[in-house]
Short mmCIF file of C-alpha atoms in Angstrom, two decimals:
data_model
loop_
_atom_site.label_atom_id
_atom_site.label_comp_id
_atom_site.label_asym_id
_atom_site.label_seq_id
_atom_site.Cartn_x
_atom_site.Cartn_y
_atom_site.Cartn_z
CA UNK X 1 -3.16 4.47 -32.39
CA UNK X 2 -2.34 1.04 -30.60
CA UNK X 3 -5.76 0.52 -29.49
CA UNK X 4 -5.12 -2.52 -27.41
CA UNK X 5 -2.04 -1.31 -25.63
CA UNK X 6 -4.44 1.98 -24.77
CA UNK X 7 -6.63 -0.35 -23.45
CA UNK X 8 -4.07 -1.93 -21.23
CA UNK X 9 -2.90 0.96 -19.99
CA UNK X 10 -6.13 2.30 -18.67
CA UNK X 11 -6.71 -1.09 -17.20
CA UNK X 12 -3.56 -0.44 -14.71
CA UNK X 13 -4.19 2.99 -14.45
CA UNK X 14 -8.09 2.82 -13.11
CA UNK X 15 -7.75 -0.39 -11.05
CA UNK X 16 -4.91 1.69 -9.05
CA UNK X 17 -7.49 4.85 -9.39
CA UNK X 18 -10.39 3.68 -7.68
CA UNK X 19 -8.38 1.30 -5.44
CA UNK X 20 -6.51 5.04 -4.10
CA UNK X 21 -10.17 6.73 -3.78
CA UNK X 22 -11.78 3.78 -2.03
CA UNK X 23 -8.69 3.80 0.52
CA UNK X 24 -8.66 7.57 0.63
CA UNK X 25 -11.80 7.35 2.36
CA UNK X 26 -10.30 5.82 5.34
CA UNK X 27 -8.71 9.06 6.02
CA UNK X 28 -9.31 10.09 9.70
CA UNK X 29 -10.78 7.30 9.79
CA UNK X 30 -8.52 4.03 10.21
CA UNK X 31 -9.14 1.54 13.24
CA UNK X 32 -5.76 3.28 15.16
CA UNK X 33 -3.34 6.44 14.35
CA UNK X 34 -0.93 3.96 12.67
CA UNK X 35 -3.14 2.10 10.33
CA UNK X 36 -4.90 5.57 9.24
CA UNK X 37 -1.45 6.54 8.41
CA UNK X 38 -0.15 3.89 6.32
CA UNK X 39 -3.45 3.31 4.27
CA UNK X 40 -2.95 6.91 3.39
CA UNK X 41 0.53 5.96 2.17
CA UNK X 42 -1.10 3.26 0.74
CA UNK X 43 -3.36 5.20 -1.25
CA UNK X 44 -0.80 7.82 -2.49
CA UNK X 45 1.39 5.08 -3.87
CA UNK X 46 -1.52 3.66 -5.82
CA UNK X 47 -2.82 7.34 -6.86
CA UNK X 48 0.98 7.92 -8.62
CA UNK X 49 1.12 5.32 -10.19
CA UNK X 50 -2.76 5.59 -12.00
CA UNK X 51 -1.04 8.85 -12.69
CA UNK X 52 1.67 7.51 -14.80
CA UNK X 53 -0.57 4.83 -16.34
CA UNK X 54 -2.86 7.34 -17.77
CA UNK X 55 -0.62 9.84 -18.60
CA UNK X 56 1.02 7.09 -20.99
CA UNK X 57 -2.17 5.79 -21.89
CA UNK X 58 -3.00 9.46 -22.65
CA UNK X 59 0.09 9.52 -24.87
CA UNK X 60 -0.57 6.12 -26.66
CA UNK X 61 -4.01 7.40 -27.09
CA UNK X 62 -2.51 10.88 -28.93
CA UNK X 63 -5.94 12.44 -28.88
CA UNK X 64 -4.76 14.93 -26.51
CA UNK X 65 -6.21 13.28 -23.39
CA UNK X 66 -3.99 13.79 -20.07
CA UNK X 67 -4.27 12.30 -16.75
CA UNK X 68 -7.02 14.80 -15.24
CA UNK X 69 -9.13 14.22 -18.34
CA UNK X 70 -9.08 10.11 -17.75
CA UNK X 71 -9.61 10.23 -14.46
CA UNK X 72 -12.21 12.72 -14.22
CA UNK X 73 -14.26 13.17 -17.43
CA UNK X 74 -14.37 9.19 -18.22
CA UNK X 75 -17.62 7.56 -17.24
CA UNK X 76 -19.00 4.53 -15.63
CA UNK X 77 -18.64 2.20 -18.73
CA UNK X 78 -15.42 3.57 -20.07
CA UNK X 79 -13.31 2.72 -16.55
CA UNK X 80 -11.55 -0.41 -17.50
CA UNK X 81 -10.27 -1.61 -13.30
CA UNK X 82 -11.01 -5.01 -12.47
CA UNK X 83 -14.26 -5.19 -10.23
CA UNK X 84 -13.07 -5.98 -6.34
CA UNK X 85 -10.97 -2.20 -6.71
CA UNK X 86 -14.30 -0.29 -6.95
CA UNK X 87 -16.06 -2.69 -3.75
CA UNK X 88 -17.09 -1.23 -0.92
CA UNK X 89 -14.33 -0.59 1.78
CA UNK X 90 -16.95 -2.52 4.24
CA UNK X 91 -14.97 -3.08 8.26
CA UNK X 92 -11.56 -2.94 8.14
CA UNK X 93 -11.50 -6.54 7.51
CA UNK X 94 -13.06 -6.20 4.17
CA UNK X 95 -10.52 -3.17 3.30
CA UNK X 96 -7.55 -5.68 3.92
CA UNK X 97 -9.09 -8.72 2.28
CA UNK X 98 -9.78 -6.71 -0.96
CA UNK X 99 -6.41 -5.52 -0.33
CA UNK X 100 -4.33 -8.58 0.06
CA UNK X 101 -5.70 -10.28 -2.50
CA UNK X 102 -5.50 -7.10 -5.08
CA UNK X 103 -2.00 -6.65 -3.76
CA UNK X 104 -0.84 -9.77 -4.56
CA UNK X 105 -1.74 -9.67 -8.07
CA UNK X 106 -0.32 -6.54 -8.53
CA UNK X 107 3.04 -7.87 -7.45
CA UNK X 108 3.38 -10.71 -9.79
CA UNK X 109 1.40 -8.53 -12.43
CA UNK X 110 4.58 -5.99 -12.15
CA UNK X 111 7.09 -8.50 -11.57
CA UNK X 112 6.08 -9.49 -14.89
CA UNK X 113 5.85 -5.84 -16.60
CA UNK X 114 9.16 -4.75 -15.40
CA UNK X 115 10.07 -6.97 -18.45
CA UNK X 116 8.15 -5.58 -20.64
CA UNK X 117 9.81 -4.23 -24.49
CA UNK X 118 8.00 -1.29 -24.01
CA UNK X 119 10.54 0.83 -22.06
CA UNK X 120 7.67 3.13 -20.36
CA UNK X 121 5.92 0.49 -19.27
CA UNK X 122 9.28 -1.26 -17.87
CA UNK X 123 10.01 2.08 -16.24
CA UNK X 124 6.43 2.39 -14.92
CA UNK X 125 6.34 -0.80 -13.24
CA UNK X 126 9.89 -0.72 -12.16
CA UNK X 127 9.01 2.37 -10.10
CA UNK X 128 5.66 0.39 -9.08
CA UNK X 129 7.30 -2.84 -7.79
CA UNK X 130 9.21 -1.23 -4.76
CA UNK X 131 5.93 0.20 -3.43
CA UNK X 132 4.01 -2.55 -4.23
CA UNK X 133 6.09 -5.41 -2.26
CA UNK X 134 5.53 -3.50 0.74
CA UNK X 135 2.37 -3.35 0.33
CA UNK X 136 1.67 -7.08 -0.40
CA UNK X 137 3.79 -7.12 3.15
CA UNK X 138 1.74 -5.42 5.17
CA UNK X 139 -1.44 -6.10 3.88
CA UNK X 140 -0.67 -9.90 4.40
CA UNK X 141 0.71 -9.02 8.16
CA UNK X 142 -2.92 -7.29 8.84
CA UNK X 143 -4.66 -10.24 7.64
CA UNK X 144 -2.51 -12.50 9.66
CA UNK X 145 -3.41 -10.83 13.02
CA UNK X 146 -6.85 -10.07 12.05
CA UNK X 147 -7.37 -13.69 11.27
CA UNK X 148 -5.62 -15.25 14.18
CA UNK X 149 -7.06 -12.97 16.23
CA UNK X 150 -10.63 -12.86 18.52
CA UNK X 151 -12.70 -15.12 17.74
CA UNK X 152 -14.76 -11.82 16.43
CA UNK X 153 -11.72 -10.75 13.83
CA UNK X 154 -11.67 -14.06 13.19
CA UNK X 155 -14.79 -14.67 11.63
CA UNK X 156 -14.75 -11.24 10.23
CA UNK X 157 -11.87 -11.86 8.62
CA UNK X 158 -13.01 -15.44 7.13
CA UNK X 159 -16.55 -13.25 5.84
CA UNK X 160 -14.03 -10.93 4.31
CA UNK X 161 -11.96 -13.04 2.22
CA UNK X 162 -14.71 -14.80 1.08
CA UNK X 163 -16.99 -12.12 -0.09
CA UNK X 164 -13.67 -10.38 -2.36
CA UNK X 165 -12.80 -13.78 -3.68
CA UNK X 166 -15.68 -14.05 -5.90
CA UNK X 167 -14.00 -10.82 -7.82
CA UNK X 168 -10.76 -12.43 -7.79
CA UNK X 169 -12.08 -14.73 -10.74
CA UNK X 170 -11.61 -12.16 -13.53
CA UNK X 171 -8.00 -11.45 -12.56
CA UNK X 172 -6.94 -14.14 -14.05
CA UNK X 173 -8.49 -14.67 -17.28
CA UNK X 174 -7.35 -12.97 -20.71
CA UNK X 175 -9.25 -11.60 -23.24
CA UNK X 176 -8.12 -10.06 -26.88
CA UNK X 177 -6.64 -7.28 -25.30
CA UNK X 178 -4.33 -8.83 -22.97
CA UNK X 179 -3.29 -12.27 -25.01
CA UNK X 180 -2.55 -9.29 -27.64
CA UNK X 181 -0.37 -7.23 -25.62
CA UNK X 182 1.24 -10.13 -24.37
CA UNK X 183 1.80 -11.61 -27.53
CA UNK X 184 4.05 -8.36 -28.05
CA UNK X 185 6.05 -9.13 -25.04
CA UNK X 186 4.16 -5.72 -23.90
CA UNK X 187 2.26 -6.87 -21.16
CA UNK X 188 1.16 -9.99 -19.09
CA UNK X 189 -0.82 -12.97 -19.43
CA UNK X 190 -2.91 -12.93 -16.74
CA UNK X 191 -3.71 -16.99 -16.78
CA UNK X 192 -0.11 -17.30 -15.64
CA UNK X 193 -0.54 -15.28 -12.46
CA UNK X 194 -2.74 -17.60 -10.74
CA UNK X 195 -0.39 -20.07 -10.31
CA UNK X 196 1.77 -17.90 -7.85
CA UNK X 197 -0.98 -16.12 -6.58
CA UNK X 198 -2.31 -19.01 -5.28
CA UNK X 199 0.16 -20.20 -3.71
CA UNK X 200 0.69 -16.86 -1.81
CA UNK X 201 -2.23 -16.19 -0.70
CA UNK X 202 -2.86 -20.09 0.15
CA UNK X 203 0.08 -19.75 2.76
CA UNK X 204 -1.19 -16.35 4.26
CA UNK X 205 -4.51 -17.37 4.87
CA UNK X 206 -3.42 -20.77 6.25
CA UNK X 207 -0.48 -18.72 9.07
CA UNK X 208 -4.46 -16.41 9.70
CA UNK X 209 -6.00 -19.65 10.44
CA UNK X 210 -8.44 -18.81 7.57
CA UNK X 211 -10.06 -21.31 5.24
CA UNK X 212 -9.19 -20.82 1.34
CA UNK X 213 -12.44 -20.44 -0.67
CA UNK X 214 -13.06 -22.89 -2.97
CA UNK X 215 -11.83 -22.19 -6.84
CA UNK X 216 -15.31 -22.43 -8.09
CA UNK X 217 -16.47 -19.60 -5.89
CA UNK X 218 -13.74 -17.54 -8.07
CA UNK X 219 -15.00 -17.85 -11.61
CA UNK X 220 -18.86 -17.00 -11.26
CA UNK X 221 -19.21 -15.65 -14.83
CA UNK X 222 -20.96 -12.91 -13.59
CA UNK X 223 -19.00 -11.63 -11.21
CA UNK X 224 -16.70 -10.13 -14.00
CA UNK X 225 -16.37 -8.05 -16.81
CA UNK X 226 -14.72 -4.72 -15.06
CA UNK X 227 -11.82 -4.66 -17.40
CA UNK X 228 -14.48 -5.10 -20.14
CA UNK X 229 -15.99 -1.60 -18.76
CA UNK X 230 -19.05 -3.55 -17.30
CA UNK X 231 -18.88 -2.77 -14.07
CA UNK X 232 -20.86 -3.41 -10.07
CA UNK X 233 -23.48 -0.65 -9.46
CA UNK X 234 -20.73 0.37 -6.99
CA UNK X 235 -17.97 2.04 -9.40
CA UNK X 236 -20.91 4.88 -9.72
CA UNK X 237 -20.98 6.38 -6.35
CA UNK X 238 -17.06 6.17 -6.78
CA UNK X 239 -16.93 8.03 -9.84
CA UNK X 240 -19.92 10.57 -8.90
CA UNK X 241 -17.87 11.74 -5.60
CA UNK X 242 -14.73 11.33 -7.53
CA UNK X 243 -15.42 13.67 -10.52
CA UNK X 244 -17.72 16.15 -8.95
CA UNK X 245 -15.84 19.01 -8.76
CA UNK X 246 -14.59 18.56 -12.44
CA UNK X 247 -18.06 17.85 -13.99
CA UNK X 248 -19.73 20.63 -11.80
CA UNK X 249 -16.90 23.36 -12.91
CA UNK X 250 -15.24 22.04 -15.76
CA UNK X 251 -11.36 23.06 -15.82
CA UNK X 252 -11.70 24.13 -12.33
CA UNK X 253 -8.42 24.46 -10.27
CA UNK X 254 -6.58 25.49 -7.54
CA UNK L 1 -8.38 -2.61 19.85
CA UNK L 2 -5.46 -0.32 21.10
CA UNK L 3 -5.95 -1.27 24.54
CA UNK L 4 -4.34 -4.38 23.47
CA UNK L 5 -1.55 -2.91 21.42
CA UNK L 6 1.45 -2.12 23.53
CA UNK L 7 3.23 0.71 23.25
CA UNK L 8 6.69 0.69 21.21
CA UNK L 9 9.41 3.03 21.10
CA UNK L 10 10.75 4.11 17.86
CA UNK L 11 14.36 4.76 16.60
CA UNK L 12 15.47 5.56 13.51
CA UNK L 13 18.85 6.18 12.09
CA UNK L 14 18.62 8.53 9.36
CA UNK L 15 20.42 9.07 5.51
CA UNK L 16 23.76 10.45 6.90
CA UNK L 17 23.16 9.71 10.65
CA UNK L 18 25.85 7.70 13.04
CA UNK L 19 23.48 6.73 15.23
CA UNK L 20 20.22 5.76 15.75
CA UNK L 21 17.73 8.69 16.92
CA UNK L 22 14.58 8.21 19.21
CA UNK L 23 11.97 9.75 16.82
CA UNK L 24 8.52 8.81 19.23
CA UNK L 25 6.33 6.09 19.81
CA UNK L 26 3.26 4.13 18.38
CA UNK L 27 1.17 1.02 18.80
CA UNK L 28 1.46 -2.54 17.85
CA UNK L 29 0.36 -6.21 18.36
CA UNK L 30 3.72 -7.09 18.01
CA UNK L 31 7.52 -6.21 16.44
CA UNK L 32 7.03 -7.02 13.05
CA UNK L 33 4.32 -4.92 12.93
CA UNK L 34 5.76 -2.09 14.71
CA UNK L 35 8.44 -1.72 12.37
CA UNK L 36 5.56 -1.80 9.38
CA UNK L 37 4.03 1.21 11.52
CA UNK L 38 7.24 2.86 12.30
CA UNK L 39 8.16 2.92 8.52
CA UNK L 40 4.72 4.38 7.60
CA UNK L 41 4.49 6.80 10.71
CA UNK L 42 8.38 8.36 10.42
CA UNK L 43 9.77 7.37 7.29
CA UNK L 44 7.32 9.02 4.67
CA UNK L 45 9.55 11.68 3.50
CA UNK L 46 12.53 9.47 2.77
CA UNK L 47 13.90 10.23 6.96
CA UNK L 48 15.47 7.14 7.32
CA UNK L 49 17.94 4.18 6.73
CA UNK L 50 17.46 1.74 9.45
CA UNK L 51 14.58 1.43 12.13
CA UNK L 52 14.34 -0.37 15.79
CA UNK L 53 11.60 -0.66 17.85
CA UNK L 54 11.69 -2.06 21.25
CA UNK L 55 8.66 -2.28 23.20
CA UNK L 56 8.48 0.78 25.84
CA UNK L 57 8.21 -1.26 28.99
CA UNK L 58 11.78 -3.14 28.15
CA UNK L 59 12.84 0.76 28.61
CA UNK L 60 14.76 1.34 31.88
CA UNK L 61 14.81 5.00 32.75
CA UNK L 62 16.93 7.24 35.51
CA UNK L 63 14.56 8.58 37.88
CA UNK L 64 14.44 12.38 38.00
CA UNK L 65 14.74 12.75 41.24
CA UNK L 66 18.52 11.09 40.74
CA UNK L 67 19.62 13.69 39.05
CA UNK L 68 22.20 15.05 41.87
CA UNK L 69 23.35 11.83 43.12
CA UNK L 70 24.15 10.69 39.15
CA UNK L 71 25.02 13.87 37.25
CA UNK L 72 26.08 16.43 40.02
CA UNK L 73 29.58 15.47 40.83
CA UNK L 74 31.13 15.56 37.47
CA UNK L 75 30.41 19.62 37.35
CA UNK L 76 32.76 19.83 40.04
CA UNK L 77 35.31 17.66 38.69
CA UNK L 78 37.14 20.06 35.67
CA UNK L 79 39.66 17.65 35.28
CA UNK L 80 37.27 15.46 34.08
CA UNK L 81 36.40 18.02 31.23
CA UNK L 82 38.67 17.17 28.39
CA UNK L 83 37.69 20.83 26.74
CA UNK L 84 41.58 22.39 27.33
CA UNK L 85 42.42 20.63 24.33
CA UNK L 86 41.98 21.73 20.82
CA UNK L 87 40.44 19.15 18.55
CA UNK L 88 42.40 18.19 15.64
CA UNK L 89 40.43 19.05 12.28
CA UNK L 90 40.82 14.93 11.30
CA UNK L 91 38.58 14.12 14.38
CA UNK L 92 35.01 14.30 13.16
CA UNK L 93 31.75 13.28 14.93
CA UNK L 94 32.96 14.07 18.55
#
């Protein structure tokens, strides 16, 4: 088995997981009728493509594992997404700061992996890329009006970004795994992303009227670690909601 | 929040549609974000091929209570009809 690219894999496929369950919980409830609706879409973009991810990581794996069995019968430690997926969906400000800035990623993330030598991963991220620049899009339009907003989005907004940019940090630095991959012409070096990412988010924040955090506040060591496995107390109640109805009644369907 | 949002019609002109097709309404703080909505509220089965919004109160709508004075006097006008003629099978979309 290529243990590394398996890693990889899951790493794309659980940061999109959790990301879709955290926003699936807006459901019913989103600020107005049109925001509920296109988190939703949101969320079902994300959730298909954790599905592919696993399901090839499932493949790569060859132990038999499919998509339901990573997603559901995986715990805590063995969930390889990058910490600010699995945070707290907080006001809608915090939904759409750990958005933007997760969205972001993902876009230059892809527009690298669409390159990839790996033809399923190509494929994947191809598919990926068209729903993922519209959500970059929108996700930077919401922060724009919430930031240049009241003076009450306003500093919401501000709190927002601030509090998801400490989990930024880990985004952006490569361990064995991914200098590995890369190395392949697989995957991504992450170190490369922050360039770019930087500069997008710099201008979105600046057309909110928000401040840009300071780097520093981005690379508190311990603020990382998710794509290690080590994760915030938080991925827990995710997982324990998520995987109920599996663990409770294994094989359970309907 | 909403109160603030005005109130933006939506049409959409779909795969194999001519024309654009009033498809409803939503809310927005402005255009740009009104077409983000309209694309998540009526495009999410694939409907559509081009969207406009225009905000509702740029809207200028006959008053029912016109209806004699403005439609009436064409019913009595046959000649007006053009439905004598047969339409030639190269004419589509009339």
């Amino acid at each position: 088995m290529d243990k590394h690219l398996f890693e990889y894999l899951l790493r794309l496929g659980d940061s999109t997981l959790i990301l879709s369950q955290r926003l699936s919980a807006w459901c019913g409830h989103g600020p107005v009728l049109e925001e509920d609706l296109a988190l939703t879409n949101t969320a079902l973009d994300l959730l298909g493509q954790a599905r592919m991810w696993l399901t090839l990581a499932g493949e790569v794996e060859g132990a038999g594992r499919d998509e339901d069995q990573l997603a559901y019968l995986r715990d805590v430690h063995e969930f390889r997404n990058c910490l600010l997926v699995e945070q707290p969906n907080g006001d809608y400000g915090a939904t759409m700061a750990r958005q933007f800035l997760f969205d972001t990623w993902h876009y230059f993330l892809l527009q690298g992996l669409v390159q990839s030598s790996d033809e399923r991963v190509a494929a994947v991220a191809a598919k990926a890329i068209k729903e993922v620049t519209y959500h970059v899009r929108r996700a930077g339009d919401l922060v724009v009006r919430l930031g240049d907003g009241t003076e009450e989005s306003h500093r919401r907004m501000q709190n927002a970004i601030d509090a998801a940019w400490r989990y930024t940090g880990e985004l952006f630095v490569d361990d064995e795994v991914d200098l590995d991959v890369a190395g392949r012409g697989i995957g991504v070096a992450l170190s490369g992303l922050r360039a770019p990412w930087l500069e997008h988010v710099t201008e979105v924040l600046q057309e909110a009227t928000l401040e840009v955090p300071e780097e520093a506040q981005a690379f508190m060591p311990l603020l990382r670690g998710g794509r290690q496995g080590r994760h915030s107390e938080e991925l827990g109640y995710v997982l324990a909601e998520m995987q109920y109805l599996q663990r409770a009644y294994p094989g359970a369907s309907w | 929040m909403s109160k603030a949002w005005p109130l933006w019609e939506v049409f959409i002109r779909s795969q194999h549609g001519l024309a654009h097709k009033h498809v409803g309404s939503l809310h927005a703080p402005d255009a740009e974000m009104a077409i983000n909505n309209a694309r998540d509220v009526y495009t999410r089965r694939n409907e559509g091929l081009s969207i406009w919004v225009v905000r509702a109160a740029d809207i200028v709508a006959s008053s029912p209570g016109d209806k004699e004075p403005l439609f009436e006097p064409a019913n009595s006008k046959v000649y007006r009809h053009p439905t004598f003629f047969p339409m030639p099978e190269e004419i589509k979309h009339m």
